[in-house]
CSV table of C-alpha atoms in Angstrom, one decimal:
chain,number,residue,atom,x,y,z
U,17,UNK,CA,-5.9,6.3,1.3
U,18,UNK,CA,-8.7,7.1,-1.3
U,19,UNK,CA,-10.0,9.6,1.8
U,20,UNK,CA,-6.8,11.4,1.8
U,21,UNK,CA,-5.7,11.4,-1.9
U,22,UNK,CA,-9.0,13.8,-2.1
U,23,UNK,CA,-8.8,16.1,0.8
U,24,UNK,CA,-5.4,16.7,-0.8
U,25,UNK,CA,-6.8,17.2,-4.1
U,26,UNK,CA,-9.2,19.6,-2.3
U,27,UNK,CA,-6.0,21.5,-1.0
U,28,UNK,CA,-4.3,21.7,-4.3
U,29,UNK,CA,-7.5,23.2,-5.6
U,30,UNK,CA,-6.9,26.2,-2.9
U,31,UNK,CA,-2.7,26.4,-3.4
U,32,UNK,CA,-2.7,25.8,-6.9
U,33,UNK,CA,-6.0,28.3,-8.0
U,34,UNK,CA,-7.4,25.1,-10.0
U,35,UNK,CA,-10.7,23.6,-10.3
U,36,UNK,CA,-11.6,20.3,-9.2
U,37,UNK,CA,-13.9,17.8,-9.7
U,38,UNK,CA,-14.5,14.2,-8.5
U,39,UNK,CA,-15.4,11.1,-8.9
U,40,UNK,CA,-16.1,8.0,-7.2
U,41,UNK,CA,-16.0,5.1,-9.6
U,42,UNK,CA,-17.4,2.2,-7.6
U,43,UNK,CA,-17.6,-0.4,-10.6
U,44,UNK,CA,-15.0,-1.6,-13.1
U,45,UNK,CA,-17.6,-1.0,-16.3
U,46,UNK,CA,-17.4,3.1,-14.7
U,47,UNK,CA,-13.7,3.3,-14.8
U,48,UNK,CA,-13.3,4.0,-18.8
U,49,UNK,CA,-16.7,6.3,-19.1
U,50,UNK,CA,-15.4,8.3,-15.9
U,51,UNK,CA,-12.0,8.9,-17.6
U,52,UNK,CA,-13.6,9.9,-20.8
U,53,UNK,CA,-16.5,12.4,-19.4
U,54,UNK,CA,-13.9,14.4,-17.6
U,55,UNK,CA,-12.1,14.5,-21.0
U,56,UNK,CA,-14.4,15.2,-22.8
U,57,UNK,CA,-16.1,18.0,-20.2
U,58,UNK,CA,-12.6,19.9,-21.3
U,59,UNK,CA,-10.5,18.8,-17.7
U,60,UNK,CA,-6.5,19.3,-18.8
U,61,UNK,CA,-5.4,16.8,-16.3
U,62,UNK,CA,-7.2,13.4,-15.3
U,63,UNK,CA,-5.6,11.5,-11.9
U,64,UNK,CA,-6.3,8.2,-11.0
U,65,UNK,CA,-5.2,5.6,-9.2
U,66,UNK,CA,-4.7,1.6,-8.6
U,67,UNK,CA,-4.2,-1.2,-11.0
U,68,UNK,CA,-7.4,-1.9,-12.1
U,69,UNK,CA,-7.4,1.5,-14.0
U,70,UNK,CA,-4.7,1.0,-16.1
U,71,UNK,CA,-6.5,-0.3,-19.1
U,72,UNK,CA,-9.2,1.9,-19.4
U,73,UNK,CA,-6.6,4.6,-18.9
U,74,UNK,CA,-5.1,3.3,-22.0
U,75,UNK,CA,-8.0,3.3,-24.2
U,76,UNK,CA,-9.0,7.1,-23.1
U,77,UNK,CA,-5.3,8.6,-22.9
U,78,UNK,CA,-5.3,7.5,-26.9
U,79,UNK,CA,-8.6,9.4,-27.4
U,80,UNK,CA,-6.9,12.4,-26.0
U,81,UNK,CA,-3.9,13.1,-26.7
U,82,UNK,CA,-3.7,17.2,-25.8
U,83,UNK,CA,-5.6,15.6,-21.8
U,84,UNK,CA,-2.3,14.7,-19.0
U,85,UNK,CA,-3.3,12.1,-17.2
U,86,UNK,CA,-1.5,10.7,-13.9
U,87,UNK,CA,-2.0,7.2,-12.5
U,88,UNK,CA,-0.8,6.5,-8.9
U,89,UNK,CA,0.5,3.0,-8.4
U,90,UNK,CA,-0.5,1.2,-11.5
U,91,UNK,CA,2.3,-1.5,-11.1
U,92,UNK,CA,3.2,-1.4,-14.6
U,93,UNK,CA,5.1,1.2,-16.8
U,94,UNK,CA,3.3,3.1,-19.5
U,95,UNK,CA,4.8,4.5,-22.1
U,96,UNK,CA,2.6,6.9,-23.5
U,97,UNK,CA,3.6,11.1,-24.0
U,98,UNK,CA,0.5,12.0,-21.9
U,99,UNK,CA,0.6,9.9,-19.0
U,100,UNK,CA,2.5,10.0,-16.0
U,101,UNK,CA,3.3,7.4,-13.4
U,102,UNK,CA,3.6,7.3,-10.0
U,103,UNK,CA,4.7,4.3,-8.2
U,104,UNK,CA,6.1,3.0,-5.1
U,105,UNK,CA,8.8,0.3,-4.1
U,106,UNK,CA,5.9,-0.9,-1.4
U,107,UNK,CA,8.0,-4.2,-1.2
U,108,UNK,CA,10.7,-3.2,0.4
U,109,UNK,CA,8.6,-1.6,2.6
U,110,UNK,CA,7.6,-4.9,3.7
U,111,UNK,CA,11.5,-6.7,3.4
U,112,UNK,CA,12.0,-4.1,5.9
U,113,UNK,CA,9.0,-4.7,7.8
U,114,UNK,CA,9.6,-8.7,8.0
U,115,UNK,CA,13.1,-8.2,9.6
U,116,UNK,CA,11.5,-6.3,12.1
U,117,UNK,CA,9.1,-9.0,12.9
U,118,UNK,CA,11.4,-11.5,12.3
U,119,UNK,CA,13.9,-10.1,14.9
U,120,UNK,CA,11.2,-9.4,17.5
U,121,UNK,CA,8.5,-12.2,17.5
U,122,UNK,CA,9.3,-13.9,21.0
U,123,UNK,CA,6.6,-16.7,19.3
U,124,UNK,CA,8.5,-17.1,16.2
U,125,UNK,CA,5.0,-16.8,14.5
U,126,UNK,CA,4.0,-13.6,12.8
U,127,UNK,CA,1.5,-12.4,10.9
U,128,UNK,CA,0.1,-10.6,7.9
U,129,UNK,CA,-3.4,-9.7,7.4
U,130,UNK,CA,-4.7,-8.5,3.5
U,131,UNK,CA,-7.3,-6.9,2.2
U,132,UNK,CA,-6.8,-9.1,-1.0
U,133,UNK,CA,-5.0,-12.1,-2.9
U,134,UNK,CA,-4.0,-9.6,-5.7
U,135,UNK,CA,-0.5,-10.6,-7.6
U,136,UNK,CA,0.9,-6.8,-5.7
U,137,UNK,CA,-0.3,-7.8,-2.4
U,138,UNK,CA,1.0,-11.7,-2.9
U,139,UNK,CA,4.8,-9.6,-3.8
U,140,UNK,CA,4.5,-7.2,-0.6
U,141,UNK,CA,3.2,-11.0,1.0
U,142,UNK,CA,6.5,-12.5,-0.7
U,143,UNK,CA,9.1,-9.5,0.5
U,144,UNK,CA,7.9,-9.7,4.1
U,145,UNK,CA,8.3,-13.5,4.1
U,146,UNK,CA,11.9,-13.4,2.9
U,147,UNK,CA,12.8,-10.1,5.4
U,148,UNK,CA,11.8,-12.0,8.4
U,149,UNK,CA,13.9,-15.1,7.0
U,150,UNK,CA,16.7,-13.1,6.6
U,151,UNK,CA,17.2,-12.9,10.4
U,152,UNK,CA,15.2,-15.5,11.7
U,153,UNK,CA,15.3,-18.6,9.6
U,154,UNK,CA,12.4,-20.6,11.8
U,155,UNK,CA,9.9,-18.3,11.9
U,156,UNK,CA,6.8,-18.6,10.2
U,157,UNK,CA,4.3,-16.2,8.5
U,158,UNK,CA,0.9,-16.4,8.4
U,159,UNK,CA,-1.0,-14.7,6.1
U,160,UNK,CA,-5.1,-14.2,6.5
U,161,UNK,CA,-6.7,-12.7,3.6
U,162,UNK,CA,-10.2,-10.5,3.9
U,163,UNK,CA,-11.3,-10.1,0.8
U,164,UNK,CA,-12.2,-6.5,1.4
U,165,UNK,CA,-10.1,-3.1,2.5
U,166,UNK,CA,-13.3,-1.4,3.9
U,167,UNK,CA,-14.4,-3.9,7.0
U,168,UNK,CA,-13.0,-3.2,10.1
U,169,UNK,CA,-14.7,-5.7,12.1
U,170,UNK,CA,-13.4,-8.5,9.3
U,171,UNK,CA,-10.1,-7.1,10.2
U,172,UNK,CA,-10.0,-8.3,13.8
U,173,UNK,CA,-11.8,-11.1,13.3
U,174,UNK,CA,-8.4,-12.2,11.0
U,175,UNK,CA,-6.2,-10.8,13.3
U,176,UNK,CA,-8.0,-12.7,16.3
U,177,UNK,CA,-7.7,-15.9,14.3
U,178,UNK,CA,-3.7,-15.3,14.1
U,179,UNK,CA,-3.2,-14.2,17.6
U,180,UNK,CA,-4.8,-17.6,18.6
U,181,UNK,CA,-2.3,-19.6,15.7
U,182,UNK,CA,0.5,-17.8,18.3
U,183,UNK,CA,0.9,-14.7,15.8
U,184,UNK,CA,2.9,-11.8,18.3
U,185,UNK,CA,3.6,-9.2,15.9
U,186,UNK,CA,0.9,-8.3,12.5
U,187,UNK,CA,1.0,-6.3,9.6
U,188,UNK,CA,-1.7,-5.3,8.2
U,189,UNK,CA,-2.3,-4.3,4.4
U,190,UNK,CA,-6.0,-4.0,4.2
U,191,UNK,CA,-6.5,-0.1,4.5
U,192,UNK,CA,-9.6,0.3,6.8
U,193,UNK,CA,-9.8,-3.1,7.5
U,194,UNK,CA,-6.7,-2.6,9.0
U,195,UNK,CA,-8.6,-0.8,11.8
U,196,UNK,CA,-9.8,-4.4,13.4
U,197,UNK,CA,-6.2,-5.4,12.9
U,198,UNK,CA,-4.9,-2.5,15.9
U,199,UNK,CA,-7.9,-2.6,17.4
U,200,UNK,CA,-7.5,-6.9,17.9
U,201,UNK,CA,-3.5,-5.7,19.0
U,202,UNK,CA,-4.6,-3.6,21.1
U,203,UNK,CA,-6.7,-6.1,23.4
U,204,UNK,CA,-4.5,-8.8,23.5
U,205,UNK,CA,-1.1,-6.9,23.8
U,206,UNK,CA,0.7,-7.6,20.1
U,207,UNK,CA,2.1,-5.1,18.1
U,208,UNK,CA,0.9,-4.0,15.0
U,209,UNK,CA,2.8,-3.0,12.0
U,210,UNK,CA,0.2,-0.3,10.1
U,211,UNK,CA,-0.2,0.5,6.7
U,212,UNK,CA,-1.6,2.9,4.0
U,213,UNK,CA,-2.0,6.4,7.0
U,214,UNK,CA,-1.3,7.1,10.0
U,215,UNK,CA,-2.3,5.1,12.7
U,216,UNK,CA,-0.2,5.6,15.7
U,217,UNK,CA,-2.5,7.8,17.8
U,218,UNK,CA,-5.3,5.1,17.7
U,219,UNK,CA,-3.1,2.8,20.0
U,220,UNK,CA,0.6,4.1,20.7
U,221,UNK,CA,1.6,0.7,22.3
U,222,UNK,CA,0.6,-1.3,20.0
U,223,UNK,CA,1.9,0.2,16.5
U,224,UNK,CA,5.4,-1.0,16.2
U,225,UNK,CA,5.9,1.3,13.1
U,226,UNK,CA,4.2,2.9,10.0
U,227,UNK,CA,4.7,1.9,6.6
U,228,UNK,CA,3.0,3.7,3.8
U,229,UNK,CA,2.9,5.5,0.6
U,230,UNK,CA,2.2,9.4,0.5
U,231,UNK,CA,-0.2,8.8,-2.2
U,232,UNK,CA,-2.7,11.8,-0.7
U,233,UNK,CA,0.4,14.3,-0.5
U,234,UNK,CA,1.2,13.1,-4.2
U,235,UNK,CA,-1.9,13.7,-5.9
U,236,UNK,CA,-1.2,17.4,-4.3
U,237,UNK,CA,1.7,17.4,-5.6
U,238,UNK,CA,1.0,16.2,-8.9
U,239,UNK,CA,1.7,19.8,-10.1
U,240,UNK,CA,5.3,18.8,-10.6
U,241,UNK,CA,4.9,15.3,-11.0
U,242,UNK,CA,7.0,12.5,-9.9
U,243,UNK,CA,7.8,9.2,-11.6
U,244,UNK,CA,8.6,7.1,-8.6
U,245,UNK,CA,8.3,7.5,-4.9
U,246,UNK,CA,10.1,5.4,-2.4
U,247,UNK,CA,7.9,4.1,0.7
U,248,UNK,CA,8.0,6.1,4.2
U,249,UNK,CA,8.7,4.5,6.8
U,250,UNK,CA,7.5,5.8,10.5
U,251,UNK,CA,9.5,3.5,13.2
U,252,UNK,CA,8.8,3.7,16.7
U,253,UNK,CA,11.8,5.9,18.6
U,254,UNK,CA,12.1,3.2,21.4
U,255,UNK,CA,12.3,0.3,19.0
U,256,UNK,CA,14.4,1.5,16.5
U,257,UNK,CA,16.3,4.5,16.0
U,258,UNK,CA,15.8,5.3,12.2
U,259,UNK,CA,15.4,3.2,9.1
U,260,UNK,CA,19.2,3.5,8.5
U,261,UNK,CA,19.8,1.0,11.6
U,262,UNK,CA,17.7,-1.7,9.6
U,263,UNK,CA,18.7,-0.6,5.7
U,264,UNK,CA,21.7,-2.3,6.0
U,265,UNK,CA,20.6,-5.8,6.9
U,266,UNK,CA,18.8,-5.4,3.6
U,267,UNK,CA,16.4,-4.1,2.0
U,268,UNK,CA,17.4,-4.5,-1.5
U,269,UNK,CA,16.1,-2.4,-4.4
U,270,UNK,CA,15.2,-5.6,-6.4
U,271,UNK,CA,12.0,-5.5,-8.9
U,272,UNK,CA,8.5,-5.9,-8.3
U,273,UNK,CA,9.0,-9.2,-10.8
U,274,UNK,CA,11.6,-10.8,-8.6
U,275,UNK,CA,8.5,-10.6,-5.3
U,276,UNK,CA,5.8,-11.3,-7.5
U,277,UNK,CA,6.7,-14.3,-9.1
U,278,UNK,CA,8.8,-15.9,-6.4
U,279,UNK,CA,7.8,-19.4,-5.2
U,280,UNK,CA,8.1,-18.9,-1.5
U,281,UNK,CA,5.9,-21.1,0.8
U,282,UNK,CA,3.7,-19.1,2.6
U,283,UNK,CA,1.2,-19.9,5.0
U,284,UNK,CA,-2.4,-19.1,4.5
U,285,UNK,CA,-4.1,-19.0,7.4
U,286,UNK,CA,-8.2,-20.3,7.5
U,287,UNK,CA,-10.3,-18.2,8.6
C-alpha cells in the first residue's frame, strides 16, 4: 500500500500542478523530526499515514498551526483545526469476509494470516471470527501471525502451516507478505481472500475476492479530503454476485471498540 499511496502522490503532483516531496521514515525516533522538517522547509500540507504516527503528528500539528496535515488510518479521532482524518471501517471488511469463508470452507477450518498482533489487526482478527460464526457456528479460525508485512516467503511458510491444520479458504492481512499467502493457495488449490491491492491477476483461481482500502487513490485525492472511507470490496463474479447478496446477512456498522476489545476465542496457530 505504502508503494501505491506514492505513485498516487506522484500523479497528484501532475493533475494538481503541486510540488512533492517524500519521505521514507523507517524508524519510530524519525517519524516527529520528518513531520517537522517538511514544516518547517515551508510544505502547506503534510500526509501521513498508520497508527504509529499519530503522536508525533500531534506534537508537530501544535507547532504549526497555519501547516494541514492529513493522516490515513490513524484509528483514532483527532480533534485538532489542522488535521484531517481518513479512516476506514476495515472490520467489516473482514465480517464480510468471514461469512464468506464461513459459508464456503468444505473443512470447516479457515484461516487468517497477519502481518502483526497489533490491537487493529486483533479487531479485523475479531470481525472475521464472528462473520464466519454467523453462518457456520462449528467452524474454526486459525490465525498465524508473521511478525512482518514485507516477507513473502514468511507468508507461505504461515499459510503452508494452516493448509496442513486443514485451513481451505485464507485471508491474508500482511500486505507483501501476503504474496506467500496466494502463492501457498495457489499450489495446493485453496482460495485466498487478498488484502491491501490488487491481487487477482497473480492467480485468478485462487483469489476468492479482494478486500482493501483505496488509501493510494486517497492520498491523490486528498485535494478535497475525506473524513471516512468505507472498505472496497472486489468479489469474484462466479462466487458472488455483488456485495449486496452478502450485506444483508450482516455486516453491521458497529465501532472499531466493540472488535477490538471483544473476548472472542481465537485460535493462534504455531508456527
Amino acid at each position: 500500500p505504502m508503494d501505491s499511496m506514492n505513485t498516487n502522490l506522484k500523479k497528484a503532483e501532475e493533475d494538481f500542478n503541486i510540488k512533492v516531496s517524500t519521505f521514507e521514515a523507517l524508524q519510530p525516533s524519525q517519524y516527529e523530526e520528518a513531520l517537522r522538517s517538511f514544516a518547517r522547509d515551508g510544505a502547506d500540507f503534510i500526509a501521513t499515514a498508520m497508527p504509529g504516527m499519530v503522536e508525533p503528528l500531534k506534537l508537530v500539528a501544535a507547532e504549526f498551526p497555519e501547516v494541514k496535515f492529513c493522516i490515513l488510518f490513524p484509528l483514532e479521532e483527532i480533534d485538532m483545526p489542522n488535521v484531517t482524518v481518513v479512516d476506514f471501517a476495515t472490520w467489516e471488511m473482514f465480517y464480510l469476509a468471514g461469512i464468506i469463508g464461513g459459508s464456503m470452507t468444505e473443512t470447516g477450518v479457515i484461516g487468517h494470516v497477519v502481518g502483526a498482533e497489533q490491537s487493529s489487526i486483533v479487531a479485523d482478527d475479531n470481525a472475521f471470527f464472528e462473520g464466519a460464526k454467523l453462518v457456520n457456528e462449528n467452524v474454526k479460525v486459525f490465525m498465524s501471525s508473521t511478525n512482518t508485512c514485507d516477507d513473502p516467503a514468511k507468508g507461505k511458510e504461515a499459510a503452508l502451516n494452516l493448509i496442513g491444520q486443514g485451513c481451505d479458504i485464507i485471508f491474508t492481512n500482511a500486505a507483501k507478505t501476503g504474496l506467500g499467502v496466494i502463492e501457498a493457495g495457489k499450489e495446493k488449490g485453496i482460495y485466498v481472500i487478498a488484502d491491501s491491492s490488487p491481487h487477482s491477476d497473480l492467480a485468478p483461481e485462487t483469489i476468492l475476492f479482494e478486500g482493501g482500502c483505496l488509501v493510494d487513490r486517497d492520498v491523490h485525492r486528498s485535494g478535497p479530503l475525506i473524513d471516512r472511507v468505507s472498505p472496497v470490496y472486489q468479489f469474484r463474479g462466479d462466487i458472488v454476485r455483488s456485495c449486496h447478496d452478502v450485506e444483508p446477512l450482516g455486516a453491521p456498522q458497529r465501532p472499531y471498540s466493540y472488535y477490538s476489545d471483544m473476548k472472542f476465542c481465537i485460535y493462534i496457530s504455531p508456527m
